[in-house]
Short mmCIF file of C-alpha atoms and ligand atoms in Angstrom, two decimals:
data_model
loop_
_atom_site.label_atom_id
_atom_site.label_comp_id
_atom_site.label_asym_id
_atom_site.label_seq_id
_atom_site.Cartn_x
_atom_site.Cartn_y
_atom_site.Cartn_z
CA UNK T 12 -19.24 -24.62 -8.97
CA UNK T 13 -20.13 -21.75 -11.21
CA UNK T 14 -17.41 -20.46 -13.53
CA UNK T 15 -17.40 -17.25 -11.64
CA UNK T 16 -17.23 -17.36 -7.85
CA UNK T 17 -18.94 -14.62 -5.94
CA UNK T 18 -15.85 -13.74 -3.95
CA UNK T 19 -12.13 -13.61 -4.74
CA UNK T 20 -9.67 -13.21 -1.90
CA UNK T 21 -6.34 -11.82 -3.06
CA UNK T 22 -3.37 -12.56 -0.82
CA UNK T 23 -0.02 -10.96 -1.70
CA UNK T 24 2.84 -12.96 -0.20
CA UNK T 25 6.57 -12.36 -0.08
CA UNK T 26 8.56 -15.03 1.75
CA UNK T 27 5.58 -16.20 3.80
CA UNK T 28 6.14 -19.98 3.63
CA UNK T 29 4.96 -20.58 7.21
CA UNK T 30 1.83 -18.51 6.75
CA UNK T 31 0.42 -19.87 3.46
CA UNK T 32 -0.99 -23.09 4.97
CA UNK T 33 -2.63 -21.55 8.06
CA UNK T 34 -3.92 -18.65 5.97
CA UNK T 35 -5.57 -20.95 3.41
CA UNK T 36 -7.08 -23.01 6.21
CA UNK T 37 -8.58 -20.08 8.05
CA UNK T 38 -9.83 -18.45 4.87
CA UNK T 39 -11.45 -21.66 3.66
CA UNK T 40 -13.17 -22.17 7.01
CA UNK T 41 -14.53 -18.61 7.05
CA UNK T 42 -15.51 -18.41 3.38
CA UNK T 43 -17.34 -21.72 3.24
CA UNK T 44 -20.16 -20.09 5.16
CA UNK T 45 -20.29 -16.98 3.00
CA UNK T 46 -22.14 -16.57 -0.24
CA UNK T 47 -21.98 -18.29 -3.55
CA UNK T 48 -18.54 -19.75 -4.07
CA UNK T 49 -15.12 -18.27 -3.53
CA UNK T 50 -11.55 -18.49 -4.72
CA UNK T 51 -8.33 -17.69 -2.92
CA UNK T 52 -5.70 -16.14 -5.14
CA UNK T 53 -2.18 -16.02 -3.74
CA UNK T 54 0.25 -13.68 -5.46
CA UNK T 55 3.84 -14.74 -4.82
CA UNK T 56 5.86 -11.56 -5.09
CA UNK T 57 9.16 -13.20 -6.04
CA UNK T 58 9.67 -15.14 -2.82
CA UNK T 59 13.01 -16.86 -2.26
CA UNK T 60 11.66 -19.44 0.21
CA UNK T 61 9.12 -22.22 -0.26
CA UNK T 62 6.13 -19.90 -0.61
CA UNK T 63 5.39 -20.90 -4.21
CA UNK T 64 5.73 -24.63 -3.49
CA UNK T 65 3.19 -24.29 -0.71
CA UNK T 66 0.78 -22.40 -2.93
CA UNK T 67 1.15 -24.88 -5.79
CA UNK T 68 0.63 -27.85 -3.45
CA UNK T 69 -2.52 -26.32 -1.96
CA UNK T 70 -3.85 -25.53 -5.40
CA UNK T 71 -3.41 -29.13 -6.55
CA UNK T 72 -5.57 -30.30 -3.66
CA UNK T 73 -8.21 -27.61 -3.79
CA UNK T 74 -9.37 -26.04 -7.05
CA UNK T 75 -10.59 -22.98 -5.25
CA UNK T 76 -7.01 -22.05 -4.41
CA UNK T 77 -5.05 -20.41 -7.20
CA UNK T 78 -1.66 -18.81 -7.42
CA UNK T 79 0.27 -16.38 -9.54
CA UNK T 80 4.03 -15.99 -9.30
CA UNK T 81 6.10 -12.93 -10.20
CA UNK T 82 9.44 -13.19 -11.96
CA UNK T 83 11.03 -11.24 -9.08
CA UNK T 84 10.04 -9.05 -6.14
CA UNK T 85 7.97 -6.19 -7.53
CA UNK T 86 6.54 -5.03 -4.20
CA UNK T 87 3.34 -5.37 -2.25
CA UNK T 88 1.39 -2.76 -4.23
CA UNK T 89 2.26 -4.43 -7.56
CA UNK T 90 1.29 -7.82 -6.10
CA UNK T 91 -2.13 -6.73 -5.07
CA UNK T 92 -2.67 -4.92 -8.37
CA UNK T 93 -1.90 -8.21 -10.15
CA UNK T 94 -4.23 -10.06 -7.81
CA UNK T 95 -7.13 -7.75 -8.49
CA UNK T 96 -6.43 -7.98 -12.24
CA UNK T 97 -6.46 -11.78 -12.22
CA UNK T 98 -9.36 -12.29 -9.80
CA UNK T 99 -12.41 -14.03 -11.26
CA UNK T 100 -14.83 -13.25 -8.49
CA UNK T 101 -17.53 -10.67 -8.58
CA UNK T 102 -16.28 -8.94 -5.46
CA UNK T 103 -12.61 -8.91 -4.46
CA UNK T 104 -11.15 -8.89 -0.96
CA UNK T 105 -7.51 -7.94 -0.40
CA UNK T 106 -5.85 -9.33 2.71
CA UNK T 107 -2.27 -9.72 4.03
CA UNK T 108 -0.73 -13.18 4.13
CA UNK T 109 0.58 -12.95 7.69
CA UNK T 110 -2.80 -13.24 9.45
CA UNK T 111 -2.52 -9.70 10.81
CA UNK T 112 -5.83 -9.04 9.13
CA UNK T 113 -8.24 -11.59 10.62
CA UNK T 114 -10.19 -13.46 7.87
CA UNK T 115 -13.12 -13.55 10.29
CA UNK T 116 -13.84 -9.91 9.38
CA UNK T 117 -14.66 -10.87 5.77
CA UNK T 118 -18.28 -12.00 6.39
CA UNK T 119 -18.99 -8.59 7.89
CA UNK T 120 -17.51 -6.92 4.81
CA UNK T 121 -19.65 -9.07 2.53
CA UNK T 122 -22.73 -8.14 4.55
CA UNK T 123 -21.99 -4.43 4.10
CA UNK T 124 -21.45 -4.93 0.40
CA UNK T 125 -24.81 -6.66 0.08
CA UNK T 126 -26.36 -3.74 1.93
CA UNK T 127 -25.14 -1.46 -0.85
CA UNK T 128 -21.59 -0.35 -0.10
CA UNK T 129 -19.27 -0.66 -3.10
CA UNK T 130 -16.09 -0.55 -1.03
CA UNK T 131 -15.80 -1.82 2.53
CA UNK T 132 -12.48 -1.00 4.11
CA UNK T 133 -11.20 -2.32 7.41
CA UNK T 134 -10.15 0.34 9.84
CA UNK T 135 -7.71 -0.56 12.60
CA UNK T 136 -9.02 0.08 16.05
CA UNK T 137 -5.93 -1.27 17.73
CA UNK T 138 -2.70 -2.73 16.49
CA UNK T 139 -0.92 -5.46 18.31
CA UNK T 140 2.65 -6.69 18.15
CA UNK T 141 4.01 -3.72 16.28
CA UNK T 142 6.75 -1.36 17.25
CA UNK T 143 6.09 1.98 18.86
CA UNK T 144 7.91 3.53 15.91
CA UNK T 145 5.67 1.92 13.30
CA UNK T 146 2.47 2.90 15.09
CA UNK T 147 3.60 6.50 15.67
CA UNK T 148 4.83 7.06 12.10
CA UNK T 149 1.71 5.44 10.61
CA UNK T 150 -0.54 7.59 12.78
CA UNK T 151 1.29 10.72 11.80
CA UNK T 152 1.46 9.79 8.12
CA UNK T 153 -2.27 9.13 7.62
CA UNK T 154 -3.17 12.43 9.27
CA UNK T 155 -0.62 14.43 7.28
CA UNK T 156 -1.80 12.84 4.05
CA UNK T 157 -5.38 13.75 4.86
CA UNK T 158 -4.38 17.34 5.50
CA UNK T 159 -2.54 17.57 2.17
CA UNK T 160 -5.05 16.00 -0.19
CA UNK T 161 -8.60 16.56 -1.32
CA UNK T 162 -9.24 12.83 -1.74
CA UNK T 163 -11.03 11.35 1.26
CA UNK T 164 -8.44 8.74 2.27
CA UNK T 165 -9.54 7.19 5.59
CA UNK T 166 -7.02 7.19 8.46
CA UNK T 167 -5.57 4.00 9.99
CA UNK T 168 -6.65 1.92 7.02
CA UNK T 169 -4.38 -0.44 5.13
CA UNK T 170 -5.14 -2.45 2.02
CA UNK T 171 -7.47 -4.91 3.81
CA UNK T 172 -10.80 -4.24 2.08
CA UNK T 173 -13.57 -5.54 -0.13
CA UNK T 174 -14.30 -4.05 -3.55
CA UNK T 175 -17.53 -4.62 -5.40
CA UNK T 176 -17.65 -5.22 -9.17
CA UNK T 177 -17.90 -1.56 -10.15
CA UNK T 178 -14.98 -0.61 -7.93
CA UNK T 179 -12.97 -3.55 -9.28
CA UNK T 180 -13.61 -2.47 -12.87
CA UNK T 181 -12.62 1.11 -12.09
CA UNK T 182 -9.52 -0.02 -10.22
CA UNK T 183 -8.38 -2.24 -13.10
CA UNK T 184 -8.59 0.71 -15.47
CA UNK T 185 -6.08 2.78 -13.45
CA UNK T 186 -2.76 2.39 -15.22
CA UNK T 187 -0.48 4.37 -12.93
CA UNK T 188 2.89 3.23 -11.68
CA UNK T 189 4.23 3.88 -8.15
CA UNK T 190 0.85 2.97 -6.80
CA UNK T 191 -0.66 3.85 -3.45
CA UNK T 192 -3.60 1.52 -3.91
CA UNK T 193 -5.50 2.41 -0.77
CA UNK T 194 -5.61 6.01 -2.00
CA UNK T 195 -6.65 4.96 -5.51
CA UNK T 196 -9.57 2.96 -4.13
CA UNK T 197 -10.75 6.03 -2.20
CA UNK T 198 -10.32 8.15 -5.32
CA UNK T 199 -12.65 5.84 -7.30
CA UNK T 200 -15.63 6.97 -5.26
CA UNK T 201 -18.95 5.04 -4.93
CA UNK T 202 -20.43 4.46 -1.49
CA UNK T 203 -17.60 3.42 0.79
CA UNK T 204 -17.92 2.30 4.37
CA UNK T 205 -15.71 1.04 7.20
CA UNK T 206 -15.71 -1.95 9.47
CA UNK T 207 -13.55 -1.69 12.58
CA UNK T 208 -11.16 -4.42 13.64
CA UNK T 209 -8.24 -5.24 15.89
CA UNK T 210 -5.06 -5.77 13.98
CA UNK T 211 -3.27 -8.82 15.28
CA UNK T 212 0.42 -9.54 15.59
CA UNK T 213 2.13 -11.34 12.71
CA UNK T 214 1.54 -15.13 12.86
CA UNK T 215 5.04 -16.11 11.72
CA UNK T 216 8.14 -14.61 10.17
CA UNK T 217 9.19 -10.99 10.13
CA UNK T 218 7.83 -7.88 8.53
CA UNK T 219 8.55 -7.60 4.81
CA UNK T 220 8.24 -3.84 5.05
CA UNK T 221 11.62 -2.48 6.12
CA UNK T 222 11.92 1.27 6.67
CA UNK T 223 13.03 1.77 3.06
CA UNK T 224 9.81 0.28 1.65
CA UNK T 225 7.70 2.10 4.22
CA UNK T 226 9.20 5.47 3.26
CA UNK T 227 8.69 4.70 -0.41
CA UNK T 228 5.05 3.87 0.09
CA UNK T 229 4.57 7.04 2.13
CA UNK T 230 6.19 9.18 -0.59
CA UNK T 231 4.08 7.45 -3.25
CA UNK T 232 1.01 8.36 -1.22
CA UNK T 233 2.01 12.00 -0.82
CA UNK T 234 3.22 12.53 -4.39
CA UNK T 235 0.33 10.57 -5.86
CA UNK T 236 -2.36 12.48 -4.01
CA UNK T 237 -1.05 15.98 -3.29
CA UNK T 238 0.83 18.76 -5.00
CA UNK T 239 1.22 20.72 -1.78
CA UNK T 240 4.92 19.72 -1.46
CA UNK T 241 5.57 21.43 -4.81
CA UNK T 242 4.28 24.66 -3.36
CA UNK T 243 6.73 24.33 -0.50
CA UNK T 244 9.45 25.86 -2.72
CA UNK T 245 7.42 29.03 -3.07
CA UNK T 246 6.79 29.23 0.65
CA UNK T 247 10.41 28.57 1.57
CA UNK T 248 11.61 31.07 -1.05
CA UNK T 249 9.36 33.79 0.36
CA UNK T 250 10.49 32.98 3.90
CA UNK T 251 14.16 33.14 2.86
CA UNK T 252 13.59 36.49 1.15
CA UNK T 253 11.89 37.89 4.27
CA UNK T 254 14.74 36.65 6.43
CA UNK T 255 17.28 38.24 4.07
CA UNK T 256 15.49 41.60 4.30
CA UNK T 257 15.54 41.39 8.11
CA UNK T 258 19.26 40.58 8.11
CA UNK T 259 20.05 43.51 5.81
CA UNK T 260 18.06 45.84 8.07
CA UNK T 261 19.91 44.54 11.13
CA UNK T 262 23.29 45.00 9.41
CA UNK T 263 22.48 48.57 8.45
CA UNK T 264 21.28 49.30 12.00
CA UNK T 265 24.42 47.86 13.56
CA UNK T 266 26.61 49.88 11.20
CA UNK T 267 24.76 53.10 11.99
CA UNK T 268 25.23 52.45 15.71
CA UNK T 269 28.95 52.16 15.03
CA UNK T 270 29.14 48.48 15.96
CA UNK T 271 30.90 45.75 14.03
CA UNK T 272 29.13 42.82 12.50
CA UNK T 273 30.06 39.19 12.89
CA UNK T 274 30.30 38.85 9.13
CA UNK T 275 31.91 35.48 8.68
CA UNK T 276 29.48 33.43 10.73
CA UNK T 277 26.51 35.21 9.19
CA UNK T 278 27.71 34.53 5.66
CA UNK T 279 28.33 30.84 6.38
CA UNK T 280 24.89 30.51 7.98
CA UNK T 281 23.21 32.22 5.04
CA UNK T 282 24.96 30.00 2.50
CA UNK T 283 24.09 26.83 4.39
CA UNK T 284 20.50 27.91 4.90
CA UNK T 285 19.89 28.76 1.26
CA UNK T 286 21.82 25.72 0.06
CA UNK T 287 19.64 23.55 2.27
CA UNK T 288 16.41 25.10 1.08
CA UNK T 289 17.45 24.70 -2.54
CA UNK T 290 18.49 21.07 -2.17
CA UNK T 291 15.27 20.16 -0.39
CA UNK T 292 13.13 21.75 -3.07
CA UNK T 293 15.17 20.12 -5.86
CA UNK T 294 14.66 16.82 -4.05
CA UNK T 295 10.90 17.38 -3.99
CA UNK T 296 10.91 18.21 -7.71
CA UNK T 297 12.92 15.04 -8.23
CA UNK T 298 10.26 12.91 -6.54
CA UNK T 299 7.63 14.24 -8.94
CA UNK T 300 9.73 14.18 -12.12
CA UNK T 301 11.06 10.70 -11.34
CA UNK T 302 7.49 9.49 -11.30
CA UNK T 303 6.73 11.25 -14.57
CA UNK T 304 9.67 9.35 -16.04
CA UNK T 305 8.20 6.06 -14.78
CA UNK T 306 4.91 6.85 -16.50
CA UNK T 307 6.61 7.80 -19.77
CA UNK T 308 8.69 4.63 -19.83
CA UNK T 309 5.48 2.68 -19.56
CA UNK T 310 7.07 -0.49 -18.25
CA UNK T 311 4.61 -3.07 -16.96
CA UNK T 312 3.96 -3.00 -13.23
CA UNK T 313 5.04 -6.62 -12.85
CA UNK T 314 5.97 -9.70 -14.84
CA UNK T 315 4.28 -13.03 -14.23
CA UNK T 316 6.56 -16.05 -14.21
CA UNK T 317 3.89 -18.74 -13.88
CA UNK T 318 0.45 -19.45 -12.49
CA UNK T 319 -1.10 -22.54 -10.98
CA UNK T 320 -3.07 -22.98 -14.23
CA UNK T 321 0.03 -22.60 -16.37
CA UNK T 322 3.02 -23.88 -14.41
CA UNK T 323 6.48 -22.83 -15.60
CA UNK T 324 9.75 -24.69 -15.71
CA UNK T 325 11.03 -25.82 -12.31
CA UNK T 326 14.13 -24.01 -10.96
N1 UDP E 19 4.51 -8.18 0.74
C1 UDP E 19 4.68 -8.38 -0.62
N2 UDP E 19 5.77 -7.86 -1.23
C2 UDP E 19 6.72 -7.14 -0.56
C3 UDP E 19 6.52 -6.91 0.83
C4 UDP E 19 5.39 -7.43 1.44
O1 UDP E 19 3.85 -9.03 -1.27
O2 UDP E 19 7.69 -6.70 -1.18
C5 UDP E 19 3.31 -8.75 1.41
C6 UDP E 19 3.61 -9.56 2.66
O3 UDP E 19 3.91 -10.89 2.35
C7 UDP E 19 2.31 -9.41 3.44
C8 UDP E 19 1.85 -8.01 3.05
O4 UDP E 19 2.53 -7.68 1.85
O5 UDP E 19 1.34 -10.33 3.02
C9 UDP E 19 2.16 -6.99 4.12
O6 UDP E 19 3.52 -7.04 4.45
P1 UDP E 19 4.04 -7.09 5.95
O7 UDP E 19 3.15 -7.93 6.78
O8 UDP E 19 5.49 -7.49 5.94
O9 UDP E 19 3.92 -5.57 6.36
P2 UDP E 19 3.52 -5.01 7.80
O10 UDP E 19 2.28 -5.72 8.21
O11 UDP E 19 4.67 -5.32 8.69
O12 UDP E 19 3.33 -3.56 7.55
MG1 MG E 20 2.02 -7.67 8.29
#
C-alpha cells in the first residue's frame, strides 16, 4: 500500500467498547470498494472502559486501523480535531463511533468529492431513536444559529462529513479553542455540498452527550460565530429605559388624578427586572471573555497519551 492512503476515516470514541468492533468491520467492508487505500483512525477520548484495548487489538491485526489515545476526556470536538491533525489520507471523513452515521454513505461522499466538491457534509433527513427533546432543541438551535451568523452553517448537519486536502489543510491551521468544528468547516469556504441521509439509532451504549455537553457545544457555536448576543445588552438597556419612562409618566398621571400608587410592589418589580437584565448581560459578557482567557492561556487542545504506533506504559 502507498505511504499515503487516499482516504482517512476519523472516529472519535468515548466509552464505546461495544461499538469499536462492529464499526471497524462495517467501515472496512464499505471502504474496500472505494478508491486507492484507506485508513481508519480511532481517537479514544479518555475512555474508562475497554475502548482502547479494542482499538489496539484491531490495529495489531490490520495495519489500516490506527488509534490515538488522549490522556483524559477532552471532549468530542477536541477528539476530532486530533483525528484530522493525525490523519495521513488525502481526504478525511469524520464519523461517529456509535453507527448513528451509516458508513454506507461514505462512497457517495467520495463521489461528490471527485466531482469537485471540497467539503461534502451529511445532512440528516430523519433521526431515529432520539428523544423528542433532543430533536426539538437541535432543530431550534441550528435555525437560531443561522439567523445570528453570517457564516453559511447548514441546518441539521453534525460532524459527519468529508473534507478534501485543501479543506483539511485550512482546518489544521485553525488554532482556536472551544471549537465548534462544523461551523469552522463552513467558515473555510471552497465548494461545499450536501448528501442526505437517515440518522440511525445508536448501535450500543448510551449517548455521551449529556445536556451539559450539549449546552456547551451550543454556546460555543453561538459565541464562536456571532456577536449578536453582545448587542443584546444595548437592546435590553434601551427597552428598560423606555419602560422606566412609561412608568414615570403613569406615576405622574396617577398623582395628578389624586390616586395613590402601589409603590412597594412597583419598586420591587423594577429592582428585580433591572437586576435580571444586568445579570443576564454580565453572563453573556462572561461567555465571551472566558473564551478570550482560554485563547490567551494557549493551552493545547488535548494531550496524547499513546498511539498504536507508539504504545505507552500499560495501566
Ligand atoms: N464522544 C467523544 N467524547 C465525548 C463525547 C462523545 O469522543 O466527550 C464521541 C462519541 O463516542 C461518539 C460521538 O462523539 O462517537 C458522538 O457522541 P454521541 O453519540 O454520544 O452523541 P449523540 O449522537 O447522542 O449526539
Ligand atoms: Mg451518537
